[in-house]
Coordinates of C-alpha atoms in Angstrom, one line a residue:
L1 CA 12.0 -39.4 -14.6
F2 CA 9.2 -37.0 -15.3
W3 CA 9.8 -37.3 -19.1
L4 CA 10.0 -41.1 -18.9
N5 CA 6.7 -41.3 -17.1
L6 CA 5.1 -38.8 -19.5
C7 CA 6.2 -40.9 -22.5
S8 CA 5.0 -44.2 -21.0
H9 CA 1.6 -42.7 -20.2
A10 CA 1.4 -41.4 -23.8
E11 CA 2.1 -44.8 -25.2
A12 CA -0.5 -46.3 -23.0
N13 CA -3.1 -43.8 -24.2
M14 CA -3.8 -42.7 -20.6
F15 CA -4.5 -39.0 -21.6
N16 CA -8.1 -38.0 -22.4
S17 CA -7.0 -35.6 -25.2
W18 CA -4.0 -34.1 -27.0
A19 CA -4.9 -30.9 -25.2
Q20 CA -4.3 -32.6 -21.8
L21 CA -1.0 -34.0 -23.0
A22 CA 0.1 -30.6 -24.4
A23 CA -0.8 -28.9 -21.1
L24 CA 1.3 -31.4 -19.2
V25 CA 4.2 -31.0 -21.6
A26 CA 4.0 -27.2 -21.1
L27 CA 4.0 -27.7 -17.3
A28 CA 7.0 -30.0 -17.6
V29 CA 8.9 -27.4 -19.6
A30 CA 8.1 -24.7 -16.9
I31 CA 9.2 -26.9 -14.1
T32 CA 12.5 -27.9 -15.6
E33 CA 13.2 -24.3 -16.9
V34 CA 16.0 -22.5 -15.0
P35 CA 16.2 -18.8 -15.9
E36 CA 19.3 -17.9 -17.7
E37 CA 21.7 -15.9 -15.5
R38 CA 21.8 -12.3 -16.5
A39 CA 24.9 -10.1 -16.7
A40 CA 25.8 -7.9 -13.7
S41 CA 25.1 -4.8 -15.8
D42 CA 21.4 -5.8 -16.0
Y43 CA 21.1 -5.2 -12.2
L44 CA 22.8 -1.8 -12.0
S45 CA 20.4 0.9 -11.0
E46 CA 20.5 4.6 -10.9
H47 CA 19.2 4.4 -7.4
D48 CA 21.3 3.6 -4.4
F49 CA 20.2 0.6 -2.3
P50 CA 22.2 0.8 1.0
G51 CA 23.7 -2.5 2.0
L52 CA 23.3 -4.1 -1.5
Y53 CA 26.3 -4.7 -3.7
V54 CA 26.3 -6.3 -7.2
L55 CA 29.3 -8.6 -7.7
E56 CA 30.7 -9.6 -11.1
P57 CA 33.0 -12.6 -10.6
R58 CA 35.7 -13.3 -13.2
E59 CA 38.5 -15.9 -13.3
K60 CA 41.1 -13.5 -11.8
T61 CA 39.0 -10.5 -10.6
L62 CA 35.9 -9.6 -8.7
K63 CA 34.2 -6.3 -9.6
V64 CA 31.9 -4.8 -6.9
Y65 CA 29.2 -2.3 -8.0
Q66 CA 27.0 -0.1 -5.8
R67 CA 25.0 1.6 -8.5
Q68 CA 24.9 2.7 -12.1
G69 CA 27.4 5.4 -13.0
L70 CA 29.8 4.7 -10.2
Q71 CA 33.2 3.2 -10.9
P72 CA 33.2 -0.4 -9.5
L73 CA 35.8 -1.7 -7.1
E74 CA 38.0 -4.3 -8.7
L75 CA 39.6 -6.9 -6.5
K76 CA 42.2 -9.5 -7.5
A77 CA 40.5 -12.9 -7.0
S78 CA 43.7 -14.6 -5.7
W79 CA 42.0 -16.0 -2.7
K80 CA 42.3 -19.6 -1.7
S81 CA 39.1 -19.8 0.3
M82 CA 35.8 -18.1 0.9
T83 CA 37.2 -16.9 4.3
E84 CA 39.9 -15.0 2.5
A85 CA 37.4 -13.5 0.0
R86 CA 35.2 -12.3 2.8
Q87 CA 38.1 -10.7 4.6
A88 CA 39.1 -8.9 1.4
L89 CA 35.5 -7.7 0.8
E90 CA 35.2 -6.5 4.4
V91 CA 38.3 -4.3 4.1
A92 CA 37.4 -3.0 0.6
L93 CA 33.8 -2.1 1.6
S94 CA 34.6 -1.0 5.2
I95 CA 32.1 -3.6 6.5
A96 CA 32.0 -3.3 10.3
P97 CA 32.1 -6.4 12.6
P98 CA 28.5 -7.5 13.4
E99 CA 26.9 -6.3 16.7
P100 CA 25.6 -8.9 19.2
L101 CA 22.6 -10.7 17.7
Q102 CA 23.2 -9.2 14.2
L103 CA 23.3 -11.7 11.3
P104 CA 26.6 -11.8 9.3
W105 CA 26.5 -10.5 5.8
A106 CA 26.0 -13.0 3.0
I107 CA 26.4 -13.6 -0.8
F108 CA 23.7 -14.9 -3.0
S109 CA 23.1 -15.9 -6.6
S110 CA 20.6 -14.1 -8.7
Q111 CA 18.1 -16.7 -7.8
G112 CA 18.6 -16.0 -4.1
R113 CA 20.6 -19.1 -3.3
R114 CA 23.2 -18.6 -0.6
I115 CA 26.8 -18.9 -1.9
E116 CA 29.3 -20.2 0.7
D117 CA 32.0 -21.7 -1.5
L118 CA 34.6 -19.7 -3.4
G119 CA 34.6 -22.0 -6.4
E120 CA 30.8 -21.7 -6.7
L121 CA 31.0 -17.9 -6.5
L122 CA 33.5 -17.7 -9.3
K123 CA 31.3 -19.8 -11.6
H124 CA 28.5 -17.2 -11.6
R125 CA 28.1 -14.2 -14.0
V126 CA 26.6 -12.2 -11.2
A127 CA 26.1 -12.4 -7.4
F128 CA 24.8 -10.2 -4.7
L129 CA 26.3 -9.2 -1.3
L130 CA 23.7 -8.2 1.2
L131 CA 24.6 -6.8 4.6
V132 CA 21.2 -7.8 6.1
G133 CA 22.3 -11.5 5.7
Q134 CA 19.1 -12.6 4.0
W135 CA 18.1 -12.6 0.4
M136 CA 16.2 -9.6 -1.0
W137 CA 15.2 -9.5 -4.6
P138 CA 16.8 -6.5 -6.3
A139 CA 14.3 -3.9 -7.4
V140 CA 16.6 -2.2 -10.0
R141 CA 13.9 0.1 -11.6
I142 CA 10.2 0.4 -11.9
G143 CA 8.9 -2.1 -14.4
F144 CA 11.9 -4.4 -14.0
E145 CA 11.0 -8.1 -14.3
Q146 CA 12.8 -11.1 -13.0
S147 CA 11.9 -14.8 -12.8
A148 CA 11.9 -16.7 -9.5
S149 CA 12.4 -20.4 -10.2
G150 CA 10.6 -23.2 -8.5
V151 CA 7.8 -21.2 -6.8
L152 CA 4.5 -22.7 -7.9
G153 CA 4.5 -26.4 -8.2
G154 CA 8.1 -26.2 -9.2
A155 CA 7.3 -23.6 -11.9
P156 CA 8.7 -20.0 -11.9
L157 CA 6.8 -16.9 -11.2
T158 CA 7.7 -13.3 -12.3
L159 CA 8.3 -10.5 -9.9
R160 CA 7.6 -7.0 -11.4
T161 CA 9.0 -4.0 -9.7
L162 CA 6.2 -1.5 -8.8
S163 CA 8.5 0.8 -6.7
V164 CA 12.1 1.3 -5.6
R165 CA 11.3 3.7 -2.8
P166 CA 10.1 1.5 -1.0
V167 CA 10.9 -1.8 -2.7
V168 CA 7.6 -3.3 -3.8
F169 CA 7.0 -6.1 -6.3
E170 CA 3.8 -7.6 -7.8
V171 CA 3.5 -11.3 -8.5
E172 CA 0.5 -12.4 -10.5
G173 CA -1.1 -15.9 -10.1
F174 CA 0.7 -16.7 -6.8
I175 CA -2.6 -18.0 -5.3
L176 CA -4.8 -20.4 -7.3
P177 CA -8.6 -19.6 -7.5
E178 CA -9.5 -22.7 -5.5
E179 CA -6.9 -21.8 -2.9
A180 CA -8.3 -18.3 -2.5
D181 CA -11.8 -19.8 -2.1
A182 CA -10.5 -22.4 0.5
A183 CA -8.7 -19.7 2.5
I184 CA -11.8 -17.5 2.7
R185 CA -14.0 -20.5 3.7
L186 CA -11.6 -21.3 6.5
G187 CA -11.6 -17.7 7.6
K188 CA -15.4 -17.5 7.7
S189 CA -15.5 -20.7 9.7
K190 CA -13.5 -19.0 12.5
Q191 CA -14.4 -16.1 14.8
M192 CA -13.4 -12.9 13.1
E193 CA -12.3 -10.3 15.7
N194 CA -11.6 -6.6 15.6
S195 CA -8.1 -6.0 14.3
K196 CA -5.4 -5.1 16.8
G197 CA -1.7 -4.5 16.8
T198 CA 1.1 -3.6 19.2
L199 CA 0.6 0.0 20.5
T200 CA 3.6 2.3 20.6
T201 CA 4.6 3.6 24.0
A202 CA 3.0 7.0 23.2
D203 CA -0.3 5.4 22.1
S204 CA -0.4 3.2 25.2
K205 CA 0.1 6.2 27.4
S206 CA -2.6 8.3 25.6
K207 CA -4.9 5.3 25.8
R208 CA -5.5 5.4 22.1
A209 CA -8.1 2.9 20.9
H210 CA -7.3 0.4 18.1
N211 CA -10.4 1.4 16.2
E212 CA -9.2 4.9 15.8
F213 CA -6.8 3.8 13.1
R214 CA -8.0 0.3 12.2
T215 CA -11.5 -1.0 11.7
S216 CA -11.0 -4.2 9.7
T217 CA -11.7 -7.7 11.3
Q218 CA -9.1 -10.5 11.4
T219 CA -8.4 -14.0 12.3
W220 CA -5.3 -16.2 12.2
L221 CA -4.8 -19.2 9.8
R222 CA -2.3 -21.8 10.8
R223 CA -0.6 -24.2 8.5
Y224 CA -1.7 -27.3 10.4
E225 CA -5.3 -26.3 10.0
S226 CA -5.4 -26.7 6.2
K227 CA -3.3 -28.1 3.4
T228 CA -4.0 -24.9 1.4
I229 CA -2.5 -22.8 4.1
A230 CA 0.5 -25.1 4.4
D231 CA 1.0 -25.0 0.6
L232 CA 0.9 -21.2 0.6
D233 CA 3.3 -21.1 3.5
D234 CA 5.8 -23.3 1.6
R235 CA 5.2 -21.2 -1.5
T236 CA 6.0 -18.1 0.4
A237 CA 9.4 -19.6 1.4
N238 CA 9.9 -20.6 -2.3
L239 CA 9.4 -17.0 -3.4
T240 CA 11.2 -15.2 -0.7
R241 CA 14.1 -17.7 -0.4
V242 CA 13.7 -17.5 3.4
P243 CA 12.8 -20.6 5.4
T244 CA 9.3 -21.2 6.7
D245 CA 10.4 -21.0 10.3
H246 CA 10.9 -17.2 9.7
N247 CA 7.2 -16.9 8.7
E248 CA 4.4 -15.8 11.0
E249 CA 1.0 -17.4 10.8
V250 CA -1.3 -15.8 8.2
Q251 CA -3.3 -12.9 9.5
M252 CA -6.5 -13.0 7.4
L253 CA -8.2 -9.7 7.1
R254 CA -11.8 -8.8 6.0
Y255 CA -12.5 -5.2 5.0
A256 CA -16.2 -4.6 4.8
E257 CA -17.6 -1.5 3.0
G258 CA -15.9 1.6 4.5
Q259 CA -13.5 -0.2 6.8
F260 CA -9.8 0.9 6.8
Y261 CA -6.4 0.5 8.3
Y262 CA -4.5 3.8 8.5
S263 CA -0.9 4.0 7.5
H264 CA 1.6 2.1 9.6
N265 CA 4.9 0.2 9.3
D266 CA 5.2 -3.5 9.7
W267 CA 8.7 -3.3 11.2
T268 CA 9.3 -2.1 14.7
D269 CA 10.9 1.3 15.1
L270 CA 12.4 0.8 18.6
V271 CA 12.5 4.6 19.1
A272 CA 8.7 4.5 19.5
Y273 CA 8.8 1.7 22.1
N274 CA 10.9 3.1 24.9
G275 CA 10.3 1.4 28.2
Q276 CA 9.1 -1.8 26.6
R277 CA 12.0 -4.1 27.5
D278 CA 10.2 -7.3 26.4
L279 CA 9.7 -5.9 22.9
W280 CA 13.3 -4.9 22.6
Q281 CA 14.4 -8.3 23.6
S282 CA 12.0 -10.2 21.3
K283 CA 13.2 -8.0 18.4
H284 CA 16.9 -8.8 19.3
Y285 CA 17.5 -5.1 19.7
G286 CA 16.4 -4.5 16.1
W287 CA 18.1 -7.4 14.5
R288 CA 15.0 -9.7 14.3
Q289 CA 12.4 -7.8 12.4
R290 CA 9.6 -8.3 10.0
M291 CA 12.0 -8.1 7.0
A292 CA 9.3 -8.5 4.4
T293 CA 5.5 -8.6 3.9
L294 CA 3.8 -10.8 1.4
F295 CA 0.3 -9.5 1.1
W296 CA -2.3 -11.9 -0.4
Y297 CA -5.3 -10.7 -2.4
L298 CA -8.0 -13.3 -2.0
S299 CA -10.7 -11.3 -3.7
T300 CA -10.9 -8.6 -6.4
V301 CA -12.3 -5.2 -5.4
S302 CA -13.6 -3.2 -8.3
K303 CA -13.5 0.2 -6.4
G304 CA -11.5 1.1 -3.3
G305 CA -9.7 -1.3 -1.0
E306 CA -6.3 -0.4 -2.4
T307 CA -3.0 -0.9 -0.6
V308 CA -1.3 2.5 -0.5
F309 CA 2.3 3.4 0.1
P310 CA 2.1 7.2 0.9
K311 CA 5.9 7.8 1.1
Y312 CA 6.4 6.4 -2.4
G313 CA 9.4 7.9 -4.1
Q314 CA 10.8 9.6 -1.1
P315 CA 14.5 9.6 -0.2
I316 CA 16.2 7.2 2.3
C317 CA 17.2 9.3 5.3
P318 CA 20.6 8.8 7.0
G319 CA 21.1 6.6 10.1
V320 CA 17.9 5.9 12.0
R321 CA 16.3 9.3 11.2
A322 CA 12.7 9.2 10.1
D323 CA 12.8 12.6 8.4
C324 CA 15.2 14.5 6.2
E325 CA 15.2 16.9 3.2
G326 CA 12.6 15.7 0.7
S327 CA 10.7 13.4 3.1
W328 CA 7.4 14.0 4.7
V329 CA 4.5 12.0 6.2
P330 CA 1.0 12.5 4.9
H331 CA -1.8 12.1 7.4
T332 CA -2.4 8.5 8.3
S333 CA -5.9 8.5 6.8
R334 CA -5.0 9.7 3.3
C335 CA -5.6 7.4 0.4
D336 CA -4.9 9.9 -2.4
V337 CA -1.1 10.1 -2.3
G338 CA 1.7 7.7 -3.2
L339 CA 1.6 4.3 -4.9
K340 CA -1.8 2.6 -5.0
V341 CA -2.2 -1.2 -5.7
S342 CA -5.7 -2.5 -6.4
P343 CA -6.7 -5.9 -5.1
K344 CA -6.9 -8.7 -7.7
R345 CA -7.7 -12.2 -6.6
G346 CA -4.7 -14.5 -6.8
N347 CA -2.1 -11.8 -6.9
V348 CA 0.3 -10.9 -4.1
I349 CA 2.6 -7.9 -3.5
L350 CA 5.9 -8.4 -1.8
W351 CA 7.6 -5.4 -0.1
Y352 CA 10.6 -5.1 2.0
N353 CA 10.2 -3.4 5.4
L354 CA 14.0 -3.3 5.9
L355 CA 16.8 -1.8 3.8
A356 CA 19.5 -4.2 2.6
D357 CA 21.7 -2.9 5.4
G358 CA 19.2 -4.1 8.1
R359 CA 17.8 -0.6 8.9
G360 CA 14.0 -0.2 9.0
D361 CA 12.7 1.5 5.9
F362 CA 10.4 4.4 6.8
N363 CA 9.2 4.5 3.2
S364 CA 7.5 1.1 3.6
L365 CA 4.7 3.0 5.4
H366 CA 1.4 1.6 4.0
S367 CA -2.3 1.6 4.6
G368 CA -5.5 -0.3 3.7
C369 CA -8.0 1.9 2.0
P370 CA -11.8 1.4 2.5
P371 CA -13.7 -0.6 -0.1
A372 CA -16.4 1.4 -1.8
A373 CA -20.2 0.9 -1.3
G374 CA -21.2 -2.7 -1.9
E375 CA -17.6 -4.0 -2.0
E376 CA -15.7 -6.4 0.3
K377 CA -12.0 -7.2 0.5
W378 CA -10.5 -10.5 1.7
S379 CA -6.7 -10.5 2.1
G380 CA -3.9 -11.9 4.2
N381 CA -0.7 -10.7 5.8
K382 CA 2.3 -13.0 5.6
W383 CA 5.2 -11.6 7.6
I384 CA 8.7 -12.9 7.0
H385 CA 11.3 -12.2 9.7
S386 CA 15.0 -11.7 9.2
K387 CA 15.7 -14.4 11.8
S388 CA 14.0 -17.7 12.8
L389 CA 11.0 -17.3 15.1
Q390 CA 12.2 -20.4 16.9
E391 CA 15.1 -18.5 18.4
P392 CA 14.3 -17.3 21.9
S393 CA 14.1 -13.6 23.0
A394 CA 17.5 -12.1 23.8
P395 CA 18.6 -11.5 27.4
W396 CA 18.7 -7.9 28.5
M397 CA 22.0 -6.3 27.4
P398 CA 22.5 -2.9 29.0
E399 CA 25.6 -2.3 26.9
H400 CA 24.1 -3.2 23.5
P401 CA 24.9 -0.5 20.9
A402 CA 21.2 -0.4 19.9
L403 CA 20.3 1.2 23.2
M404 CA 22.3 4.3 22.4
R405 CA 21.4 4.2 18.7
Y406 CA 17.7 4.2 19.3
G407 CA 17.8 6.4 22.4
W408 CA 16.7 3.9 25.0
K409 CA 15.9 5.5 28.4
E410 CA 14.0 4.3 31.4
E411 CA 10.6 6.0 31.7
D412 CA 10.7 9.5 33.2
P413 CA 7.7 10.0 35.5
N414 CA 7.6 13.7 34.4
A415 CA 7.7 13.0 30.7
C416 CA 4.9 14.0 28.4
L417 CA 4.6 13.1 24.7
L418 CA 3.1 16.0 22.7
N419 CA 1.5 15.1 19.3
V420 CA 0.2 18.0 17.1
R421 CA -1.4 17.5 13.7
S422 CA -2.5 20.3 11.3
K423 CA -5.6 21.2 9.3
H424 CA -4.3 24.7 8.7
A425 CA -3.7 25.7 5.1
H426 CA -0.1 26.8 5.7
A427 CA 3.0 25.5 7.4
A428 CA 2.9 26.3 11.1
Q429 CA 5.7 26.6 13.6
L430 CA 5.4 24.7 16.9
L431 CA 7.0 27.0 19.6
W432 CA 7.9 26.1 23.2
V433 CA 7.1 28.8 25.7
H434 CA 9.8 29.3 28.4
P435 CA 8.0 29.0 31.8
N436 CA 9.8 32.0 33.3
T437 CA 10.5 34.5 30.5
G438 CA 7.7 33.5 28.1
E439 CA 10.3 33.5 25.3
R440 CA 9.4 31.4 22.3
S441 CA 11.7 28.7 20.9
E442 CA 10.8 26.8 17.7
V443 CA 10.8 23.0 18.1
A444 CA 9.2 21.9 14.8
S445 CA 7.6 23.0 11.6
I446 CA 4.2 21.3 10.8
L447 CA 3.1 21.2 7.2
P448 CA -0.6 21.0 6.2
G449 CA -1.9 17.5 6.6
T450 CA 1.0 16.3 8.6
E451 CA 1.7 15.8 12.3
S452 CA 4.6 16.2 14.7
A453 CA 5.5 14.3 17.9
Q454 CA 7.7 15.9 20.5
N455 CA 9.1 14.6 23.8
S456 CA 8.3 17.1 26.5
Y457 CA 7.4 17.4 30.2
K458 CA 4.2 17.7 32.1
G459 CA 2.9 21.2 32.2
H460 CA 5.1 22.6 29.5
A461 CA 3.3 25.2 27.3
F462 CA 3.4 25.6 23.6
V463 CA 1.9 27.8 20.8
V464 CA 1.7 27.5 17.1
A465 CA 2.4 30.4 14.8
T466 CA 2.2 31.3 11.1
G467 CA 2.2 34.5 9.0
G468 CA 2.6 36.6 12.1
A469 CA -0.4 35.1 13.9
E470 CA -0.1 33.0 17.0
S471 CA -2.5 30.6 18.8
K472 CA -3.3 30.7 22.5
P473 CA -1.0 28.6 24.7
F474 CA -1.7 24.9 25.2
R475 CA 0.0 22.5 27.6
C476 CA 1.2 18.9 27.6
E477 CA -0.6 17.2 30.4
G478 CA -0.4 13.6 31.8
S479 CA 1.9 11.2 30.1
A480 CA 0.8 12.3 26.6
S481 CA -1.4 15.0 25.0
R482 CA -2.7 15.2 21.5
F483 CA -3.9 18.3 19.7
F484 CA -4.9 19.5 16.2
I485 CA -4.5 22.9 14.6
T486 CA -7.8 24.2 13.0
E487 CA -8.1 26.2 9.8
T488 CA -8.3 29.4 12.0
L489 CA -5.1 28.5 13.9
S490 CA -6.9 27.5 17.0
V491 CA -5.5 24.5 18.8
M492 CA -8.0 21.9 20.0
P493 CA -7.7 18.5 21.9
D494 CA -7.5 15.7 19.4
Q495 CA -9.6 12.7 20.3
G496 CA -8.6 10.9 17.1
R497 CA -11.9 11.4 15.4
E498 CA -11.2 14.6 13.5
E499 CA -10.4 13.9 9.9
L500 CA -7.8 16.0 8.1

């Protein structure tokens, strides 16, 4: 129909120039173009992506790859239904039954279309099994490019991999210039407020102020307020292949000269939210999370204002552990480590806050660096959840497996959270002092520029030591205490204003 209309308009001389006609023909080709399906081997990576399997369907077999260099599993495709195929895959891959509120795993085409029919699966050259139950674009390797069909006015856009640890893509030209201008105008017409988020249990106890780690201003843009916002919301779903009812409203951010947002995760680590039942229920015990973030760049910043991923390239730790060999956490204020992405108007970056098996990715830690003198940054957060936001919060389930996995416990009135960060030039040992014997027991090693959080009790004493020297004792008081180690190994109260 498009081509027939185009030809009839051409015959009627309804175009102002051949250039206009050529532009429309080019658009028509882009809209009708479907990217050729690649071979399964193109998606094999030297990196392991837990929860992601590359499938290579054949007429009589199905090969299952986990990563490059590993021998694939080869299953006989003698199944008569998708139900039989799923059962065979669950046995072969040791896929456990889903927990309460957990999405079932799913199979997708290379364009992120859900495959629920066996005949359709066997027609594809490649497919993907994801334990998280939602589509995630495969990162493969840094610099890998893949085309997402039907994103912008029906035309495809290209995702280019910037990082595999964490998974980060850049998409150029996602936002049109006039759309960026319209979004900024809408933001300026509203009341911009000091940015705030949900405080962890520890930060709430210590009465930490939001502006200690975040000084940008924000407002919310809703799809019913503007056709531009509605179009961008739909385009987000086109790109992520996740329905719009999984999308939060756009959080528009303005960073004036020198304003920042220290490093943080967009997903909710329930370990840090003990005692907050409502949050656990709204997150479906960890199974409804901000799966992905699509970050809009509405203005170009020539100096500063980068989005930084400080844990870039670090290993994925087992289970729900935040640290393991090879992983470390730079101080939240640092902008000189990791992957840095400079703001360019119209571009977006897409990163996944979850691993493909549904666990939160600690490597997705990120920050907003301050624009330089005379600069201003306008941007937007578009958060995409793993489950629909129309689903209600879950009831309280005292037997849910997540309570044990994340260490849920009712609040202890004698508990005290100790947080210690270091400005010292060398690694320091945090030692607990036995209240009766004075014996020292090591509880953590704190590297320069990092911090350690320890669950303790009111009145418990600690010291830090390095190279044979030891600090004076300091105590955990109240529900939480924060300290920092100076260059001279003194331990001082940390009011959140000392820079490392």
